[in-house]
mmCIF file of C-alpha atoms in Angstrom:
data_model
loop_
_atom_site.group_PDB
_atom_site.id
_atom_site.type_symbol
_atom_site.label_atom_id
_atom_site.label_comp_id
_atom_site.label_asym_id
_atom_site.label_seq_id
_atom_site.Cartn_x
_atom_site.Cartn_y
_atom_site.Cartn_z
ATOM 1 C CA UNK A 143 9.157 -17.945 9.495
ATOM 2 C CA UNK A 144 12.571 -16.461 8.514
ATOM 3 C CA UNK A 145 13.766 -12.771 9.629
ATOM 4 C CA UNK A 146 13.964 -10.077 6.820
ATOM 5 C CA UNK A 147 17.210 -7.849 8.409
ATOM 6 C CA UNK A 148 16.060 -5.235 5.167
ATOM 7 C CA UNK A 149 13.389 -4.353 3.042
ATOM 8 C CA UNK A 150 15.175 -4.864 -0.498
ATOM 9 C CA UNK A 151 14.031 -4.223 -3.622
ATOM 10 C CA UNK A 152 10.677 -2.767 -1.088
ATOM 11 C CA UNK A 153 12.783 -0.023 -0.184
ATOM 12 C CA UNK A 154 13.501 1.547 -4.464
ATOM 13 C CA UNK A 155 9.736 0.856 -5.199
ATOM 14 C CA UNK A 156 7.803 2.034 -2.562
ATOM 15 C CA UNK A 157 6.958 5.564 -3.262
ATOM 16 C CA UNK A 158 5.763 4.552 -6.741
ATOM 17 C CA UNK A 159 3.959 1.911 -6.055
ATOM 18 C CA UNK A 160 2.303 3.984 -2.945
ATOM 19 C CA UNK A 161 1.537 6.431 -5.210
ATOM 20 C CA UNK A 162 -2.261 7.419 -5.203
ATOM 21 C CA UNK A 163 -4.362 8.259 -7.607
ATOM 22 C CA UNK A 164 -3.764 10.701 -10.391
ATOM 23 C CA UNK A 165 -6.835 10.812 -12.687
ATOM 24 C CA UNK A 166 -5.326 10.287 -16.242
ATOM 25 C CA UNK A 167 -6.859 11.225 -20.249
ATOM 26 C CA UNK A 168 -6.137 7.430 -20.873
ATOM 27 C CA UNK A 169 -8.329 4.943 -19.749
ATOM 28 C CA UNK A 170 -9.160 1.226 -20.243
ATOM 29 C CA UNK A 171 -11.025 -1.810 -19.031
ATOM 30 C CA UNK A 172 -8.520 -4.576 -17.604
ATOM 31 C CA UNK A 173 -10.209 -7.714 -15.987
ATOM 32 C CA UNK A 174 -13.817 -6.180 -16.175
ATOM 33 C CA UNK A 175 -13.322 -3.030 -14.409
ATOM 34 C CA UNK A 176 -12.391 0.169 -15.353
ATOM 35 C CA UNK A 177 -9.189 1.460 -14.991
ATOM 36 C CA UNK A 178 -6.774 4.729 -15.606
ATOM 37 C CA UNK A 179 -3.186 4.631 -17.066
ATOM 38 C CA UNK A 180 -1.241 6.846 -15.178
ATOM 39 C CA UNK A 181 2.619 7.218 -15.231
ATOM 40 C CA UNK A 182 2.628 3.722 -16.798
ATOM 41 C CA UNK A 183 1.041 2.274 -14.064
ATOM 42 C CA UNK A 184 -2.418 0.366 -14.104
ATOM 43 C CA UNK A 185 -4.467 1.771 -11.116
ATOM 44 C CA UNK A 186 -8.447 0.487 -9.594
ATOM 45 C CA UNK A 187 -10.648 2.212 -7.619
ATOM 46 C CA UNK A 188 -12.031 0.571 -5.098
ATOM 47 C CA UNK A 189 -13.895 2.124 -2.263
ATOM 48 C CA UNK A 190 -11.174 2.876 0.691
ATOM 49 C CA UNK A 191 -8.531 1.160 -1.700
ATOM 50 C CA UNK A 192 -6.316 1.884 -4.667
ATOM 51 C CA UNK A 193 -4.918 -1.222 -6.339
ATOM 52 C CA UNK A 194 -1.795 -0.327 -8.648
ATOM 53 C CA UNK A 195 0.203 -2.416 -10.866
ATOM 54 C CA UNK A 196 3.261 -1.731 -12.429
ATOM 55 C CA UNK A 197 2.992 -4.189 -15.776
ATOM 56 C CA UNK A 198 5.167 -7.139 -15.408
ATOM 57 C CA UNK A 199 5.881 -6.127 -12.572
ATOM 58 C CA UNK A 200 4.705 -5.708 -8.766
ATOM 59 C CA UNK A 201 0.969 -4.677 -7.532
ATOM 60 C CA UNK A 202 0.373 -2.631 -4.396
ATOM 61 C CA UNK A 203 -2.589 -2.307 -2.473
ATOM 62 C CA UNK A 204 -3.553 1.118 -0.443
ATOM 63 C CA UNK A 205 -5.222 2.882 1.736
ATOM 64 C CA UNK A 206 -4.702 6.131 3.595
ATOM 65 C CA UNK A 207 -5.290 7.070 6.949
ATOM 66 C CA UNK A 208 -6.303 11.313 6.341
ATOM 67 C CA UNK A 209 -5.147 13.468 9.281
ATOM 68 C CA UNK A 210 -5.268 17.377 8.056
ATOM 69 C CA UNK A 211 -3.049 18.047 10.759
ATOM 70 C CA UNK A 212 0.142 16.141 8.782
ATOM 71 C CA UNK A 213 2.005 18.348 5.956
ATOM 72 C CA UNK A 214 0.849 16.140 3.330
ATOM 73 C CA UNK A 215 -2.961 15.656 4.237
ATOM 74 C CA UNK A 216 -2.631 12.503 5.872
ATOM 75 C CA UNK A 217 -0.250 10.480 8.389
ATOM 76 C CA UNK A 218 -0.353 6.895 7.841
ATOM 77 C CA UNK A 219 -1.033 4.070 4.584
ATOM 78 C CA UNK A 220 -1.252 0.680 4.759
ATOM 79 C CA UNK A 221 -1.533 -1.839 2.430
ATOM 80 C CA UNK A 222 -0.230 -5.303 0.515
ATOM 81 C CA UNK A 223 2.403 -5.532 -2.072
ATOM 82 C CA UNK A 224 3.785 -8.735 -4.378
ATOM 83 C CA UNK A 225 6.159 -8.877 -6.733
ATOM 84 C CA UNK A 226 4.455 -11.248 -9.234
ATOM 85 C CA UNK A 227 1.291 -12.910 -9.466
ATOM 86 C CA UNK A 228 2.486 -16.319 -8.348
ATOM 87 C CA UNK A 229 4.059 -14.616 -5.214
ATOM 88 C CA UNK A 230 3.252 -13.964 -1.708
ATOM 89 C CA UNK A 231 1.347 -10.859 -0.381
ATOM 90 C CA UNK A 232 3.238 -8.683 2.140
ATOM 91 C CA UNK A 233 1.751 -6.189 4.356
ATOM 92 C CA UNK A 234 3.369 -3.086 4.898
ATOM 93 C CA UNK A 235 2.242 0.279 7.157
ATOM 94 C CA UNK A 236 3.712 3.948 6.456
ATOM 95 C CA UNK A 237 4.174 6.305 9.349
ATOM 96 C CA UNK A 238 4.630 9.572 7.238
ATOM 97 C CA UNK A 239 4.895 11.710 10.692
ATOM 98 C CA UNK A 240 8.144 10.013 11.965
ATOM 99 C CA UNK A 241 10.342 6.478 12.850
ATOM 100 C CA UNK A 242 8.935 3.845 14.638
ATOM 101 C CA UNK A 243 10.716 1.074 17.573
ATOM 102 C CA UNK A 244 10.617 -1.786 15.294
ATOM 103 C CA UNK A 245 12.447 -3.568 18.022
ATOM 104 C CA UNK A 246 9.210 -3.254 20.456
ATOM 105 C CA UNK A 247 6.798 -4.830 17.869
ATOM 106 C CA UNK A 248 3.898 -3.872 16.711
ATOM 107 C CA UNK A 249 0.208 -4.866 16.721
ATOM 108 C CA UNK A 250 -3.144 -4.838 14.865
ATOM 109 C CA UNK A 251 -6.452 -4.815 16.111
ATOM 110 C CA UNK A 252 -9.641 -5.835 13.231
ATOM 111 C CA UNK A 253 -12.817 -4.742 14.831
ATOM 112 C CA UNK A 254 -13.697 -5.181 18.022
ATOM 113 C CA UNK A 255 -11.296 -8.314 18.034
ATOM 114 C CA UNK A 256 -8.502 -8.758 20.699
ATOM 115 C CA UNK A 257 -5.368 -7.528 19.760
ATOM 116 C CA UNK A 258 -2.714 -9.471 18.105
ATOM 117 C CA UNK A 259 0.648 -8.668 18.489
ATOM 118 C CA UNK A 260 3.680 -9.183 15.933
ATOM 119 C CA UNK A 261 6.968 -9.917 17.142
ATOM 120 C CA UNK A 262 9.660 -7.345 16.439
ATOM 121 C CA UNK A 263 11.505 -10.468 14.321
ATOM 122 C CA UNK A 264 8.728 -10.034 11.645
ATOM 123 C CA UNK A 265 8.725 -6.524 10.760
ATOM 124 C CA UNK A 266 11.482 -4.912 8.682
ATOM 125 C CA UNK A 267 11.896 -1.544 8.468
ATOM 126 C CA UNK A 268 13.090 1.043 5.953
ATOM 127 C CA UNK A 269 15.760 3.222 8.319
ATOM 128 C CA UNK A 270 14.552 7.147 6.477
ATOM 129 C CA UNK A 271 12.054 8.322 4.712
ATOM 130 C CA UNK A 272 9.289 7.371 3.800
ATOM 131 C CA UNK A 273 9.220 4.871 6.758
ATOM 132 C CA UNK A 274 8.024 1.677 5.496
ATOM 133 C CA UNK A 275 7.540 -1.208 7.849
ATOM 134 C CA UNK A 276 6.990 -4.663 6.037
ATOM 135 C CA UNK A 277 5.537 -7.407 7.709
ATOM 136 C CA UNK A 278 6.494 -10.741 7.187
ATOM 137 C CA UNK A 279 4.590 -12.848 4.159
ATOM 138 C CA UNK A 280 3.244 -15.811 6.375
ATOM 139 C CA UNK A 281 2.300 -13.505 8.897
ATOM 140 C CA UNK A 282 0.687 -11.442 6.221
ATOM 141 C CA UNK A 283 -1.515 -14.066 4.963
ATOM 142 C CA UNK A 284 -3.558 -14.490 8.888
ATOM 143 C CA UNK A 285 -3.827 -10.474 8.559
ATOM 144 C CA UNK A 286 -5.487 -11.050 5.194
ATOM 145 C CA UNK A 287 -7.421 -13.698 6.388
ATOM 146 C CA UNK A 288 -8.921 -11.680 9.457
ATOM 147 C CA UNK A 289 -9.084 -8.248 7.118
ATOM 148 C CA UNK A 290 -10.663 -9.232 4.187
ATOM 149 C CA UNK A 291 -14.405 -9.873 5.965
ATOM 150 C CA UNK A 292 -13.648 -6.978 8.135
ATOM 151 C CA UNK A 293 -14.482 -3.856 8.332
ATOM 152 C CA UNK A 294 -11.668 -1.815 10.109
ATOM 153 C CA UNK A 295 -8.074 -2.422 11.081
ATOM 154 C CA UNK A 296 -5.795 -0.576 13.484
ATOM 155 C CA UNK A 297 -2.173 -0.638 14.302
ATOM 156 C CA UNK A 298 -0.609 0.040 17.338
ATOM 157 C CA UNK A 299 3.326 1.048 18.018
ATOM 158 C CA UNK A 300 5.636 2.859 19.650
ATOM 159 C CA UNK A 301 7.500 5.854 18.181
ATOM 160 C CA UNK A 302 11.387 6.018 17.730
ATOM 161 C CA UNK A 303 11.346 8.412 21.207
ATOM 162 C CA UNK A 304 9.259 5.177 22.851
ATOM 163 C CA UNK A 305 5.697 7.213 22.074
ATOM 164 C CA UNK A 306 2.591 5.425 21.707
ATOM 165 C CA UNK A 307 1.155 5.712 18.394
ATOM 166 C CA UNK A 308 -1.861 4.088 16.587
ATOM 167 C CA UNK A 309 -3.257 4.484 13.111
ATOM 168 C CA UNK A 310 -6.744 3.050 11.807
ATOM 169 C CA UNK A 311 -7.732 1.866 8.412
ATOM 170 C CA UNK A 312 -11.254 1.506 6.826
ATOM 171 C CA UNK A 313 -11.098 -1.984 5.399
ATOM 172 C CA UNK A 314 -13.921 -0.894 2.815
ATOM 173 C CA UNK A 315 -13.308 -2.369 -0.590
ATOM 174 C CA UNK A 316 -10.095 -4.492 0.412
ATOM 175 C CA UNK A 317 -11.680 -7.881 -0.883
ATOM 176 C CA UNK A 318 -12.652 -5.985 -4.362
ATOM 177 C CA UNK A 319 -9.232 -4.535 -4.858
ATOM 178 C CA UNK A 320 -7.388 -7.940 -4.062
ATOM 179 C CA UNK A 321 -9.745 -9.875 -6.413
ATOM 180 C CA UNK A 322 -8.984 -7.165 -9.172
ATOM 181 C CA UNK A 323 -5.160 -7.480 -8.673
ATOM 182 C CA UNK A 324 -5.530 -11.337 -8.767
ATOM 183 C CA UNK A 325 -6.394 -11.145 -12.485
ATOM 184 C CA UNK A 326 -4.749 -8.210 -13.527
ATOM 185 C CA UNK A 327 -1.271 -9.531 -12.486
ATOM 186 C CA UNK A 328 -1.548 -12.311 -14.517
ATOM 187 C CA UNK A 329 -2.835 -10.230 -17.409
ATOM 188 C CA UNK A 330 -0.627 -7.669 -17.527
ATOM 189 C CA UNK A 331 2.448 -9.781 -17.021
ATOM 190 C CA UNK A 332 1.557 -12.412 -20.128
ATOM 191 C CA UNK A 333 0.466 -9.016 -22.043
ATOM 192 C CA UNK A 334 -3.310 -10.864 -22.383
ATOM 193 C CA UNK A 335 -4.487 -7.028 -21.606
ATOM 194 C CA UNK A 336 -4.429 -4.400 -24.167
ATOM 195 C CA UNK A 337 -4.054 -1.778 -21.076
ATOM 196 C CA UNK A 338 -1.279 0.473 -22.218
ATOM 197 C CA UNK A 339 0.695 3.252 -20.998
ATOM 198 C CA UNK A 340 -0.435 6.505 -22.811
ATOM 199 C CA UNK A 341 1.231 7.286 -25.913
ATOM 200 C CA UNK A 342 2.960 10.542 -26.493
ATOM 201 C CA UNK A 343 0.363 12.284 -28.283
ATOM 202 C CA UNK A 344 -1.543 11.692 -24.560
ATOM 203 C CA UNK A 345 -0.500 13.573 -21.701
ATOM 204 C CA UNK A 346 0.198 11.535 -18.933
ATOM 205 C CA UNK A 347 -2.545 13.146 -16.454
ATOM 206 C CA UNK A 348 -5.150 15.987 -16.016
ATOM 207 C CA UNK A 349 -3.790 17.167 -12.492
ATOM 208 C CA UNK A 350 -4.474 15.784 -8.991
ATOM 209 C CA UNK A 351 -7.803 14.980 -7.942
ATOM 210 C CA UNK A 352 -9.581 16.745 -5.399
ATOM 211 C CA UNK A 353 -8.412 15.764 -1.427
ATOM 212 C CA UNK A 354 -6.318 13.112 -2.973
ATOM 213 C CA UNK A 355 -2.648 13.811 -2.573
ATOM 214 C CA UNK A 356 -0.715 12.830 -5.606
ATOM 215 C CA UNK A 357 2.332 11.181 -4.006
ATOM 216 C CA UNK A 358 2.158 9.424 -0.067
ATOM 217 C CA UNK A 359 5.315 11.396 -0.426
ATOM 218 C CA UNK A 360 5.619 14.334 -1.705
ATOM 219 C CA UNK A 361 7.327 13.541 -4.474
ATOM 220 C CA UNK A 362 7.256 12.746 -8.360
ATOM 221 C CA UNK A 363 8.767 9.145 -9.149
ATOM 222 C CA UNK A 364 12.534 9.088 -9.236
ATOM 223 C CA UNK A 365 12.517 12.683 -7.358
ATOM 224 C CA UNK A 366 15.627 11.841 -4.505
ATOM 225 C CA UNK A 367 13.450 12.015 -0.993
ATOM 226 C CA UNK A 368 16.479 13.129 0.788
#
């Protein structure tokens, strides 16, 4: 499997595609399931998961790991993102508290399973904030493979100061969400959906919802995070 030295086109995206929900006055149905427009993004509910898709364009798969204690109302995400329907998934984890030693690998534990460590050559890292660490897409398809009949996932790390730092993830509604984005990629891309930005006699959103933040950071799309 080859080395990614950077996160590319990962590292402009991210915070939109991360973005979670934002109920919206526009809704639709896209591949049997209901859906809200938001910011001219496609977004599904489901369970511990919110599956986004920019159309023609990438999807992103999320969850968040809530920790009152960070400044935005939780500290971690984790998720899956591919650029186009015929692509590969890649897994990615967000540490919104601080950097992590991508040189001293990570690793995941699903369940009560044994842990499974990932060398340090397949995880690329976004150098500032947000902190994005991307896993690579071969070793991203056995982490599917374990997580989708699962039920919880953890990661484990050290910090940039050589801390040891974990995060856990409900799994709950993972194998929903990815079935969901299997369609809708292909929909949205050949335009077979009539699911639409709204127009601008709609407004774009009704406000945040309750406990959910509206950005994993911070920020409005296009907002500089520096």
């Amino acid at each position: 499997m080859r080395r990614r030295t950077s996160p590319g086109p990962f590292a402009v995206t991210l915070p939109a595609l991360l973005a979670a929900a934002v109920p919206s006055a526009s809704a639709a149905e896209v591949c049997g399931q209901d859906v809200q427009l938001a910011r001219g993004n496609v977004k599904f509910h489901s369970r511990d998961f919110t599956a986004t898709c920019q159309p023609g364009g990438a999807c992103a798969i999320i969850t968040h790991r809530l920790d009152r204690a960070a400044p935005l109302g939780f500290s971690h995400l984790f998720g899956f993102r591919r650029e186009t329907s015929d692509g590969r998934w890649q897994a990615v984890l967000v540490d919104e508290m601080g950097a992590a030693d991508t040189a001293a690998g990570f690793s995941f534990v699903v369940d009560k399973n044994k842990p499974a460590p990932v060398p340090a050559n397949l995880v690329a890292g976004a150098g500032e904030k947000p902190y994005g660490y991307y896993l690579d897409a071969g070793l991203t398809e056995l982490v599917l493979a374990e997580a989708k009949p699962a039920n919880s996932i953890e990661w484990r790390y050290k910090s940039a100061s050589g801390e040891a730092r974990a995060a856990s993830f409900s799994l709950i509604g993972l194998t929903d969400a990815l079935a969901w984005t299997n369609c809708a990629q292909g929909q949205l891309t050949s335009a077979k959906s009539d699911a639409v930005a709204p127009g601008e006699d709609e407004p774009e959103d009704s406000g945040p919802e309750e406990g959910v933040p509206v950005s994993p950071d911070g920020r409005e799309e296009g907002e500089d995070g520096q």
